[in-house]
Short mmCIF file of C-alpha atoms in Angstrom, two decimals:
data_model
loop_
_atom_site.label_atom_id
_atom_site.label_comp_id
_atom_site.label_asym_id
_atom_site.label_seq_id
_atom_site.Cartn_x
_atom_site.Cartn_y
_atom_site.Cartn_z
CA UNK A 226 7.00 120.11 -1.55
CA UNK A 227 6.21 116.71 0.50
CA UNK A 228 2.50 116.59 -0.68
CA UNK A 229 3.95 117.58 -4.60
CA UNK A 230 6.32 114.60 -3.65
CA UNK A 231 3.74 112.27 -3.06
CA UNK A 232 1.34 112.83 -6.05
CA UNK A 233 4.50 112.49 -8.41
CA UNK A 234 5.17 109.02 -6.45
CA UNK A 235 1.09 108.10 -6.95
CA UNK A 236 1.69 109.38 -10.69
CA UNK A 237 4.40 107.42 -11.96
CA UNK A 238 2.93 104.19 -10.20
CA UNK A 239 -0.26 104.94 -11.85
CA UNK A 240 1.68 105.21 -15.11
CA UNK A 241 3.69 102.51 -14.75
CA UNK A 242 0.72 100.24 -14.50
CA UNK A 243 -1.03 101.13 -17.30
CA UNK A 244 2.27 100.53 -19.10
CA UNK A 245 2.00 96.92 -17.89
CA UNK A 246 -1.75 96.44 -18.90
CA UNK A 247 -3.39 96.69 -15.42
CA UNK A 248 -5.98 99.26 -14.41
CA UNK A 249 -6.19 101.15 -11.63
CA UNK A 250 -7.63 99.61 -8.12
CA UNK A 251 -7.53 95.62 -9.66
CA UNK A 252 -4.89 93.45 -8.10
CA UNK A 253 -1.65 94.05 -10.95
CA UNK A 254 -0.84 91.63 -14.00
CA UNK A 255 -0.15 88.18 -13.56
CA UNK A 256 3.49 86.97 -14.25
CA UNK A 257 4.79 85.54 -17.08
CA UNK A 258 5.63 82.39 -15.31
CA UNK A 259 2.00 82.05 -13.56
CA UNK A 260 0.89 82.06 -16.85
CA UNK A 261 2.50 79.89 -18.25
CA UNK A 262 1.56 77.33 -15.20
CA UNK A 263 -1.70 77.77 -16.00
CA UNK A 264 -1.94 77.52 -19.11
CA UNK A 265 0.12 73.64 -18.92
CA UNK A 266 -2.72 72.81 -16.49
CA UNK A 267 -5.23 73.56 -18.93
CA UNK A 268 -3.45 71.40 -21.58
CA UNK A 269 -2.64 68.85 -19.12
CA UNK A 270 -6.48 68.40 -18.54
CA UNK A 271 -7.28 68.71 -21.59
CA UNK A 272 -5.02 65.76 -23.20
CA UNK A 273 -6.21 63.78 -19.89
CA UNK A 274 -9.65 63.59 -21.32
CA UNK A 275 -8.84 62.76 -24.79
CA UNK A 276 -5.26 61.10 -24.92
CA UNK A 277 -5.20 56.88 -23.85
CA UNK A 278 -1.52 56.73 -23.23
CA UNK A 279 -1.86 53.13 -23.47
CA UNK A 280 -2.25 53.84 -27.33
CA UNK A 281 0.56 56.37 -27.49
CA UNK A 282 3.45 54.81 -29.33
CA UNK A 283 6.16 57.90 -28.12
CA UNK A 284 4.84 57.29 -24.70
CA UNK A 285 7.57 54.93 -22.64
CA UNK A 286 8.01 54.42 -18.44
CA UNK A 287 11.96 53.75 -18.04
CA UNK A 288 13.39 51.73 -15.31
CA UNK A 289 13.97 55.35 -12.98
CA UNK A 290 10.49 55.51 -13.06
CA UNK A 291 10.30 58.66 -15.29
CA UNK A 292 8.73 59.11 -18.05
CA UNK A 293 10.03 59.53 -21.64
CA UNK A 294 8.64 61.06 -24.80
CA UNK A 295 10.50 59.18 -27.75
CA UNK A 296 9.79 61.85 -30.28
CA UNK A 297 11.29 64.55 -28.44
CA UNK A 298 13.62 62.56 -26.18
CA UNK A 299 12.33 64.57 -23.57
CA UNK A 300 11.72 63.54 -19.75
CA UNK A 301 8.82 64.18 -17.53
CA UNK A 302 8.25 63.07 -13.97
CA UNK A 303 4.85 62.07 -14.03
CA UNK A 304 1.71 61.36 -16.88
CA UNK A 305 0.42 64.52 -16.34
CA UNK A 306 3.93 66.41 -17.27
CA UNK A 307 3.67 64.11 -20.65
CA UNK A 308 0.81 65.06 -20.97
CA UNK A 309 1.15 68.64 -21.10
CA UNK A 310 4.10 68.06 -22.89
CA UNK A 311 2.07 66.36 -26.24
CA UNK A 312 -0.40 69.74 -26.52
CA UNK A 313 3.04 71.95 -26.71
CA UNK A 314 4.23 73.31 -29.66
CA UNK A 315 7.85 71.18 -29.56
CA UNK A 316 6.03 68.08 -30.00
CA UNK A 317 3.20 69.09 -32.06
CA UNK A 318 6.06 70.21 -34.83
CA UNK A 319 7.83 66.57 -34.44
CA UNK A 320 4.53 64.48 -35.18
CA UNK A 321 3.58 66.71 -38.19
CA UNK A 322 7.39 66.21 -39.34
CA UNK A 323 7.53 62.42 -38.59
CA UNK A 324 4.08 62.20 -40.34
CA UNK A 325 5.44 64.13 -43.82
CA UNK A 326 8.64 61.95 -43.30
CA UNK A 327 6.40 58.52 -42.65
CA UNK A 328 4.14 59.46 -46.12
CA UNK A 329 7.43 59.78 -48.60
CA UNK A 330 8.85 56.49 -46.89
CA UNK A 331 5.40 54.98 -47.88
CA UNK A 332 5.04 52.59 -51.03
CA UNK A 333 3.01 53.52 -53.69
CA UNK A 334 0.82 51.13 -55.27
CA UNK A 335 1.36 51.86 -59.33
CA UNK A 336 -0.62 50.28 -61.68
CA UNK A 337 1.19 48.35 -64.18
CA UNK A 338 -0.02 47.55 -68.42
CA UNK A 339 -0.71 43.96 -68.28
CA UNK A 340 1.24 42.78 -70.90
CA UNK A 341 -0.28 39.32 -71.96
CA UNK A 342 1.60 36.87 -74.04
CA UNK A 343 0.49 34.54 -76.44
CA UNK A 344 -0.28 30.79 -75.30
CA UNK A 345 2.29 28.49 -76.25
CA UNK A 346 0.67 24.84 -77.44
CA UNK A 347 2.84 22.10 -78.09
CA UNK A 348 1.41 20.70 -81.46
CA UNK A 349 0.77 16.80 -81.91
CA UNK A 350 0.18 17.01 -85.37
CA UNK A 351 -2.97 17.57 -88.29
CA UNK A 352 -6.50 16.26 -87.47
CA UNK A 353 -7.83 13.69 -89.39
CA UNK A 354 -10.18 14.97 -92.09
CA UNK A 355 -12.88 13.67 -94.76
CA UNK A 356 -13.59 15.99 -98.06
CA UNK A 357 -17.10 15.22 -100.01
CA UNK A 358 -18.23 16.93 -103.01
CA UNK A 359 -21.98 17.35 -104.12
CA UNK A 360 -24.25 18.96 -106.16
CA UNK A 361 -27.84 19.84 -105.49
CA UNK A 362 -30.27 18.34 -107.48
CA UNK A 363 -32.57 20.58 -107.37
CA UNK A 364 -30.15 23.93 -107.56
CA UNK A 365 -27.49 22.43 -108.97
CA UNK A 366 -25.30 24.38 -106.96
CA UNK A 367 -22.26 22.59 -105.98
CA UNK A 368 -21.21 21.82 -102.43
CA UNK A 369 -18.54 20.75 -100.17
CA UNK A 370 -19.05 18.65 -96.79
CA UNK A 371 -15.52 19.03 -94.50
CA UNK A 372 -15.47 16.81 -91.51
CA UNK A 373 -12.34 17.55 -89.22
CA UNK A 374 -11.43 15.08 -86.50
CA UNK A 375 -10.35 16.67 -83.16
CA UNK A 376 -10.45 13.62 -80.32
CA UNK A 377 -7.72 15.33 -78.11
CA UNK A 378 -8.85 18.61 -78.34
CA UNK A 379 -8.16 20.76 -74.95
CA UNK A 380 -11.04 20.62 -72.43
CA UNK A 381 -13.19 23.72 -72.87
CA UNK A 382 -12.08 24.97 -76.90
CA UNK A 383 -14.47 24.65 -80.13
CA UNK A 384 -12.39 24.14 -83.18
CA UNK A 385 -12.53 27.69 -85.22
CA UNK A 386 -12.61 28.31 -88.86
CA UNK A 387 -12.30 31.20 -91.78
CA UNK A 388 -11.74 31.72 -95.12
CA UNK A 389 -8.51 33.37 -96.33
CA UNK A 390 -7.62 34.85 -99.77
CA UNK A 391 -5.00 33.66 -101.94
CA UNK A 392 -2.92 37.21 -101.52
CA UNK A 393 -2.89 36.30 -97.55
CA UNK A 394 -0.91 33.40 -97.60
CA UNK A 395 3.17 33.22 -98.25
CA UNK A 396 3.32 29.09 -99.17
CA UNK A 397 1.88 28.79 -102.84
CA UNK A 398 2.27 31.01 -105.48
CA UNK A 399 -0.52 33.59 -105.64
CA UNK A 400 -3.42 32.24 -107.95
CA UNK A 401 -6.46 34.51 -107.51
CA UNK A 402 -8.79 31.37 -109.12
CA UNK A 403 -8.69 29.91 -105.69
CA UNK A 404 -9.28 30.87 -101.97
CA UNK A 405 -8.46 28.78 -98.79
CA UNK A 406 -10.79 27.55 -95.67
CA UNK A 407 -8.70 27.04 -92.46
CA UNK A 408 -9.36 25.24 -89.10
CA UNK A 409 -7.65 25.78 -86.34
CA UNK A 410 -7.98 24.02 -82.68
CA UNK A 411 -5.28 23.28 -80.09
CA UNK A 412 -3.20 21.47 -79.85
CA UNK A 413 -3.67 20.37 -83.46
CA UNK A 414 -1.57 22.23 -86.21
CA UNK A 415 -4.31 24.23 -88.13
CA UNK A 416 -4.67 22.70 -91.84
CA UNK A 417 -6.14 25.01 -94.87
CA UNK A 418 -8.05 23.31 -97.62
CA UNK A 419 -7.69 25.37 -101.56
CA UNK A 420 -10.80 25.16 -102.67
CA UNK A 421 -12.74 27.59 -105.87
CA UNK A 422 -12.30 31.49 -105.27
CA UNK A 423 -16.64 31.53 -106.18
CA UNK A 424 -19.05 33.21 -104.04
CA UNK A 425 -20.31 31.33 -101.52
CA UNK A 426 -23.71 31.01 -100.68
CA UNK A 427 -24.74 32.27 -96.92
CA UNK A 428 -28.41 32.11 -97.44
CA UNK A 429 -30.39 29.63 -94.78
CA UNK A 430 -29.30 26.18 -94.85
CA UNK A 431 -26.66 26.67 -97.58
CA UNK A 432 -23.58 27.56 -95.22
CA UNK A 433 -23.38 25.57 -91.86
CA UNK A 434 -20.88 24.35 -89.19
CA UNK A 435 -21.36 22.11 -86.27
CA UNK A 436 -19.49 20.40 -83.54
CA UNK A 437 -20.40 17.74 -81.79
CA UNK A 438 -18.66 17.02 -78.54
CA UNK A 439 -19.24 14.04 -78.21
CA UNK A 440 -17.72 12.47 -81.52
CA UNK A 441 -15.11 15.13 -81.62
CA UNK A 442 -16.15 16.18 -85.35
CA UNK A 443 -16.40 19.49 -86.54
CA UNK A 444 -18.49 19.99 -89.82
CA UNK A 445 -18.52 22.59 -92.36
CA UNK A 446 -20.97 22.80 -94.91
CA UNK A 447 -20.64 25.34 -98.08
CA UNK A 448 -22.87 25.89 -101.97
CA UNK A 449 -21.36 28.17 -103.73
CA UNK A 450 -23.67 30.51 -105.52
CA UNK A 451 -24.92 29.03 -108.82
CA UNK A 452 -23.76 31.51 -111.11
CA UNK A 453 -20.77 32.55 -109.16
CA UNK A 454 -17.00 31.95 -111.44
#
Protein backbone atom coordinates (compact mmCIF):
# COMPACT_ATOMS: atom_id res chain seq x y z
CA UNK A 1 0.00 0.00 0.00
CA UNK A 2 3.01 2.57 0.86
CA UNK A 3 4.81 1.94 -2.54
CA UNK A 4 0.94 2.21 -4.39
CA UNK A 5 0.94 5.44 -2.17
CA UNK A 6 3.86 6.83 -3.57
CA UNK A 7 3.36 6.29 -7.38
CA UNK A 8 -0.21 7.93 -6.96
CA UNK A 9 1.76 10.97 -5.17
CA UNK A 10 4.52 10.87 -8.35
CA UNK A 11 1.26 10.59 -10.63
CA UNK A 12 -0.76 13.42 -9.77
CA UNK A 13 2.46 15.70 -9.59
CA UNK A 14 3.32 14.49 -12.95
CA UNK A 15 -0.22 15.43 -14.00
CA UNK A 16 -0.46 18.43 -12.45
CA UNK A 17 2.49 19.73 -14.36
CA UNK A 18 1.57 19.00 -17.57
CA UNK A 19 -1.65 20.82 -16.66
CA UNK A 20 0.53 23.90 -16.07
CA UNK A 21 2.58 23.57 -19.38
CA UNK A 22 5.88 22.18 -17.94
CA UNK A 23 7.45 18.87 -18.90
CA UNK A 24 8.77 16.45 -16.95
CA UNK A 25 12.55 16.80 -15.41
CA UNK A 26 12.81 20.90 -16.59
CA UNK A 27 12.75 23.32 -13.72
CA UNK A 28 8.49 24.20 -13.57
CA UNK A 29 6.75 27.33 -15.33
CA UNK A 30 7.73 30.67 -14.64
CA UNK A 31 5.20 32.91 -12.71
CA UNK A 32 2.95 35.19 -13.93
CA UNK A 33 4.58 38.01 -12.16
CA UNK A 34 8.31 37.01 -13.37
CA UNK A 35 6.92 37.38 -16.53
CA UNK A 36 5.64 40.14 -16.52
CA UNK A 37 9.12 41.68 -15.01
CA UNK A 38 10.67 40.57 -17.80
CA UNK A 39 8.90 41.38 -20.25
CA UNK A 40 8.91 45.55 -18.83
CA UNK A 41 12.70 45.08 -19.01
CA UNK A 42 12.58 44.20 -22.48
CA UNK A 43 10.37 47.26 -23.27
CA UNK A 44 12.26 49.37 -21.00
CA UNK A 45 15.40 48.66 -23.21
CA UNK A 46 13.87 48.78 -25.98
CA UNK A 47 12.27 52.49 -25.70
CA UNK A 48 15.89 53.36 -24.16
CA UNK A 49 17.37 52.93 -27.56
CA UNK A 50 14.83 54.64 -29.56
CA UNK A 51 12.86 57.18 -27.27
CA UNK A 52 14.93 60.94 -26.57
CA UNK A 53 12.87 61.93 -23.62
CA UNK A 54 14.15 65.28 -24.14
CA UNK A 55 11.67 65.30 -27.20
CA UNK A 56 8.80 63.70 -25.32
CA UNK A 57 6.15 66.31 -24.74
CA UNK A 58 4.06 63.87 -21.92
CA UNK A 59 7.40 63.39 -20.34
CA UNK A 60 7.66 65.90 -17.04
CA UNK A 61 10.26 65.63 -13.69
CA UNK A 62 8.05 67.23 -10.73
CA UNK A 63 9.52 68.94 -7.82
CA UNK A 64 9.43 65.20 -5.61
CA UNK A 65 11.70 64.15 -8.04
CA UNK A 66 9.33 61.60 -9.69
CA UNK A 67 8.46 61.33 -12.77
CA UNK A 68 5.10 62.02 -14.49
CA UNK A 69 3.47 60.86 -17.70
CA UNK A 70 0.92 63.74 -18.65
CA UNK A 71 -1.14 61.55 -20.90
CA UNK A 72 -1.87 59.03 -18.45
CA UNK A 73 -1.32 61.05 -15.27
CA UNK A 74 0.59 58.28 -14.18
CA UNK A 75 3.83 58.30 -11.84
CA UNK A 76 7.04 56.47 -12.18
CA UNK A 77 10.11 56.63 -10.00
CA UNK A 78 12.73 56.68 -12.39
CA UNK A 79 13.26 57.11 -16.63
CA UNK A 80 13.43 53.68 -17.01
CA UNK A 81 9.80 53.02 -15.25
CA UNK A 82 8.55 55.81 -17.96
CA UNK A 83 9.97 54.23 -20.12
CA UNK A 84 8.46 50.97 -19.87
CA UNK A 85 5.47 52.67 -19.19
CA UNK A 86 5.25 54.43 -23.07
CA UNK A 87 5.62 50.65 -24.85
CA UNK A 88 2.41 49.52 -22.58
CA UNK A 89 -0.77 49.16 -23.88
CA UNK A 90 -2.46 52.11 -21.41
CA UNK A 91 -0.47 54.63 -23.07
CA UNK A 92 -0.22 53.36 -26.47
CA UNK A 93 -4.35 53.64 -26.51
CA UNK A 94 -4.08 57.44 -25.13
CA UNK A 95 -1.62 58.70 -27.98
CA UNK A 96 -3.67 56.97 -30.76
CA UNK A 97 -6.86 58.68 -29.02
CA UNK A 98 -5.19 62.13 -28.49
CA UNK A 99 -3.91 61.79 -32.13
CA UNK A 100 -7.74 61.05 -33.69
CA UNK A 101 -8.85 63.84 -31.19
CA UNK A 102 -5.76 66.35 -32.36
CA UNK A 103 -6.79 65.58 -36.40
CA UNK A 104 -10.75 66.67 -35.96
CA UNK A 105 -9.51 69.78 -33.84
CA UNK A 106 -7.30 70.50 -36.97
CA UNK A 107 -8.31 73.31 -39.59
CA UNK A 108 -8.96 72.44 -42.89
CA UNK A 109 -7.70 74.45 -45.61
CA UNK A 110 -10.95 74.74 -48.18
CA UNK A 111 -10.60 76.19 -51.30
CA UNK A 112 -12.82 79.00 -51.95
CA UNK A 113 -14.49 80.31 -55.90
CA UNK A 114 -12.72 83.48 -56.39
CA UNK A 115 -15.37 85.65 -57.01
CA UNK A 116 -13.86 88.73 -58.92
CA UNK A 117 -15.68 91.96 -59.24
CA UNK A 118 -15.71 94.36 -61.82
CA UNK A 119 -13.19 97.46 -61.63
CA UNK A 120 -14.78 100.50 -60.64
CA UNK A 121 -13.24 103.75 -62.73
CA UNK A 122 -14.22 107.04 -61.81
CA UNK A 123 -14.98 108.68 -65.29
CA UNK A 124 -13.53 112.28 -66.18
CA UNK A 125 -15.46 112.64 -69.10
CA UNK A 126 -15.39 111.88 -73.37
CA UNK A 127 -12.02 112.01 -75.22
CA UNK A 128 -11.50 114.48 -77.60
CA UNK A 129 -12.08 113.22 -81.14
CA UNK A 130 -11.53 114.28 -84.97
CA UNK A 131 -13.97 112.59 -87.79
CA UNK A 132 -12.59 112.79 -91.63
CA UNK A 133 -14.34 111.49 -94.54
CA UNK A 134 -12.65 110.34 -97.91
CA UNK A 135 -12.96 108.64 -100.89
CA UNK A 136 -10.37 106.72 -102.82
CA UNK A 137 -9.51 107.90 -105.98
CA UNK A 138 -8.62 105.17 -107.40
CA UNK A 139 -11.51 102.69 -105.78
CA UNK A 140 -13.75 105.09 -105.05
CA UNK A 141 -14.58 103.42 -102.03
CA UNK A 142 -15.42 105.71 -99.29
CA UNK A 143 -13.56 105.98 -96.00
CA UNK A 144 -13.56 107.23 -92.57
CA UNK A 145 -10.31 108.37 -90.51
CA UNK A 146 -11.35 108.47 -86.41
CA UNK A 147 -8.71 109.96 -84.27
CA UNK A 148 -9.60 109.62 -80.44
CA UNK A 149 -7.63 111.62 -77.90
CA UNK A 150 -6.71 109.72 -74.68
CA UNK A 151 -3.78 111.98 -72.76
CA UNK A 152 -4.78 110.64 -69.24
CA UNK A 153 -5.25 107.29 -70.07
CA UNK A 154 -4.23 104.75 -67.06
CA UNK A 155 -0.59 103.60 -67.18
CA UNK A 156 -0.43 100.20 -68.87
CA UNK A 157 -4.24 100.15 -71.02
CA UNK A 158 -4.59 100.49 -75.03
CA UNK A 159 -7.83 102.14 -75.84
CA UNK A 160 -10.25 99.18 -77.33
CA UNK A 161 -12.77 99.33 -80.02
CA UNK A 162 -15.85 97.30 -81.85
CA UNK A 163 -18.58 97.64 -83.90
CA UNK A 164 -22.12 97.20 -82.53
CA UNK A 165 -25.46 96.75 -84.39
CA UNK A 166 -28.26 99.01 -84.23
CA UNK A 167 -30.59 96.12 -82.39
CA UNK A 168 -27.72 96.17 -79.49
CA UNK A 169 -28.14 99.43 -78.27
CA UNK A 170 -31.28 100.82 -75.97
CA UNK A 171 -30.60 104.94 -76.67
CA UNK A 172 -31.91 105.60 -80.34
CA UNK A 173 -34.64 104.16 -81.94
CA UNK A 174 -33.70 101.02 -83.88
CA UNK A 175 -32.77 102.01 -87.58
CA UNK A 176 -31.17 98.97 -89.26
CA UNK A 177 -29.58 101.65 -92.13
CA UNK A 178 -26.93 102.34 -89.60
CA UNK A 179 -24.43 100.51 -87.25
CA UNK A 180 -22.22 102.04 -84.43
CA UNK A 181 -18.19 101.94 -83.78
CA UNK A 182 -17.36 102.31 -80.03
CA UNK A 183 -14.12 103.14 -78.08
CA UNK A 184 -13.67 102.51 -74.88
CA UNK A 185 -10.48 103.33 -72.48
CA UNK A 186 -10.38 104.20 -68.78
CA UNK A 187 -11.04 106.40 -67.24
CA UNK A 188 -12.70 108.06 -70.23
CA UNK A 189 -16.55 107.44 -70.74
CA UNK A 190 -16.59 105.22 -73.95
CA UNK A 191 -18.26 107.33 -76.96
CA UNK A 192 -19.99 105.40 -80.11
CA UNK A 193 -19.91 107.06 -83.46
CA UNK A 194 -23.41 106.03 -86.04
CA UNK A 195 -21.94 105.63 -88.97
CA UNK A 196 -23.51 103.49 -92.56
CA UNK A 197 -24.72 99.82 -91.71
CA UNK A 198 -22.37 98.81 -95.32
CA UNK A 199 -19.90 96.15 -95.36
CA UNK A 200 -16.77 97.07 -94.43
CA UNK A 201 -13.80 96.30 -96.15
CA UNK A 202 -11.06 94.06 -94.06
CA UNK A 203 -8.85 93.36 -96.95
CA UNK A 204 -4.93 94.62 -96.43
CA UNK A 205 -4.57 98.17 -95.84
CA UNK A 206 -8.32 98.97 -96.03
CA UNK A 207 -9.18 98.45 -92.17
CA UNK A 208 -6.46 99.69 -89.64
CA UNK A 209 -6.03 100.95 -86.03
CA UNK A 210 -3.05 102.33 -84.29
CA UNK A 211 -1.98 103.87 -81.07
CA UNK A 212 0.67 105.77 -80.50
CA UNK A 213 1.84 106.24 -76.96
CA UNK A 214 3.45 108.82 -77.20
CA UNK A 215 0.78 111.39 -78.63
CA UNK A 216 -1.95 109.59 -76.84
CA UNK A 217 -4.02 109.10 -80.25
CA UNK A 218 -5.73 106.16 -81.18
CA UNK A 219 -6.60 105.82 -84.99
CA UNK A 220 -9.11 103.89 -86.79
CA UNK A 221 -9.17 103.56 -90.32
CA UNK A 222 -12.30 101.92 -92.33
CA UNK A 223 -13.49 101.61 -96.67
CA UNK A 224 -16.43 100.23 -96.86
CA UNK A 225 -16.81 97.78 -99.67
CA UNK A 226 -17.60 99.52 -102.98
CA UNK A 227 -20.71 97.97 -103.79
CA UNK A 228 -21.83 97.37 -100.29
CA UNK A 229 -25.68 99.41 -99.41
Amino acid sequence: AEYMGRVRVRDMSFISAREHGSKPGSAGVLSSTQANVDRRERLKQLAMETIDLNKDPYFMKNHLGSYECRLCLTLHTNEGSYLAHTQGKRHQSNLERRAAKDKQATPVLVPLKTVQTAKKTVKIGRPGYKVTKQQDPESGQHCLLFEVEYPDIEEGLQPRHRFMSAYEQHIEPVDKAFQYLLFAADPYETIAFKIPNRSVDKNEGKFTTNWDPTTKIFTVQLYFEKNSK
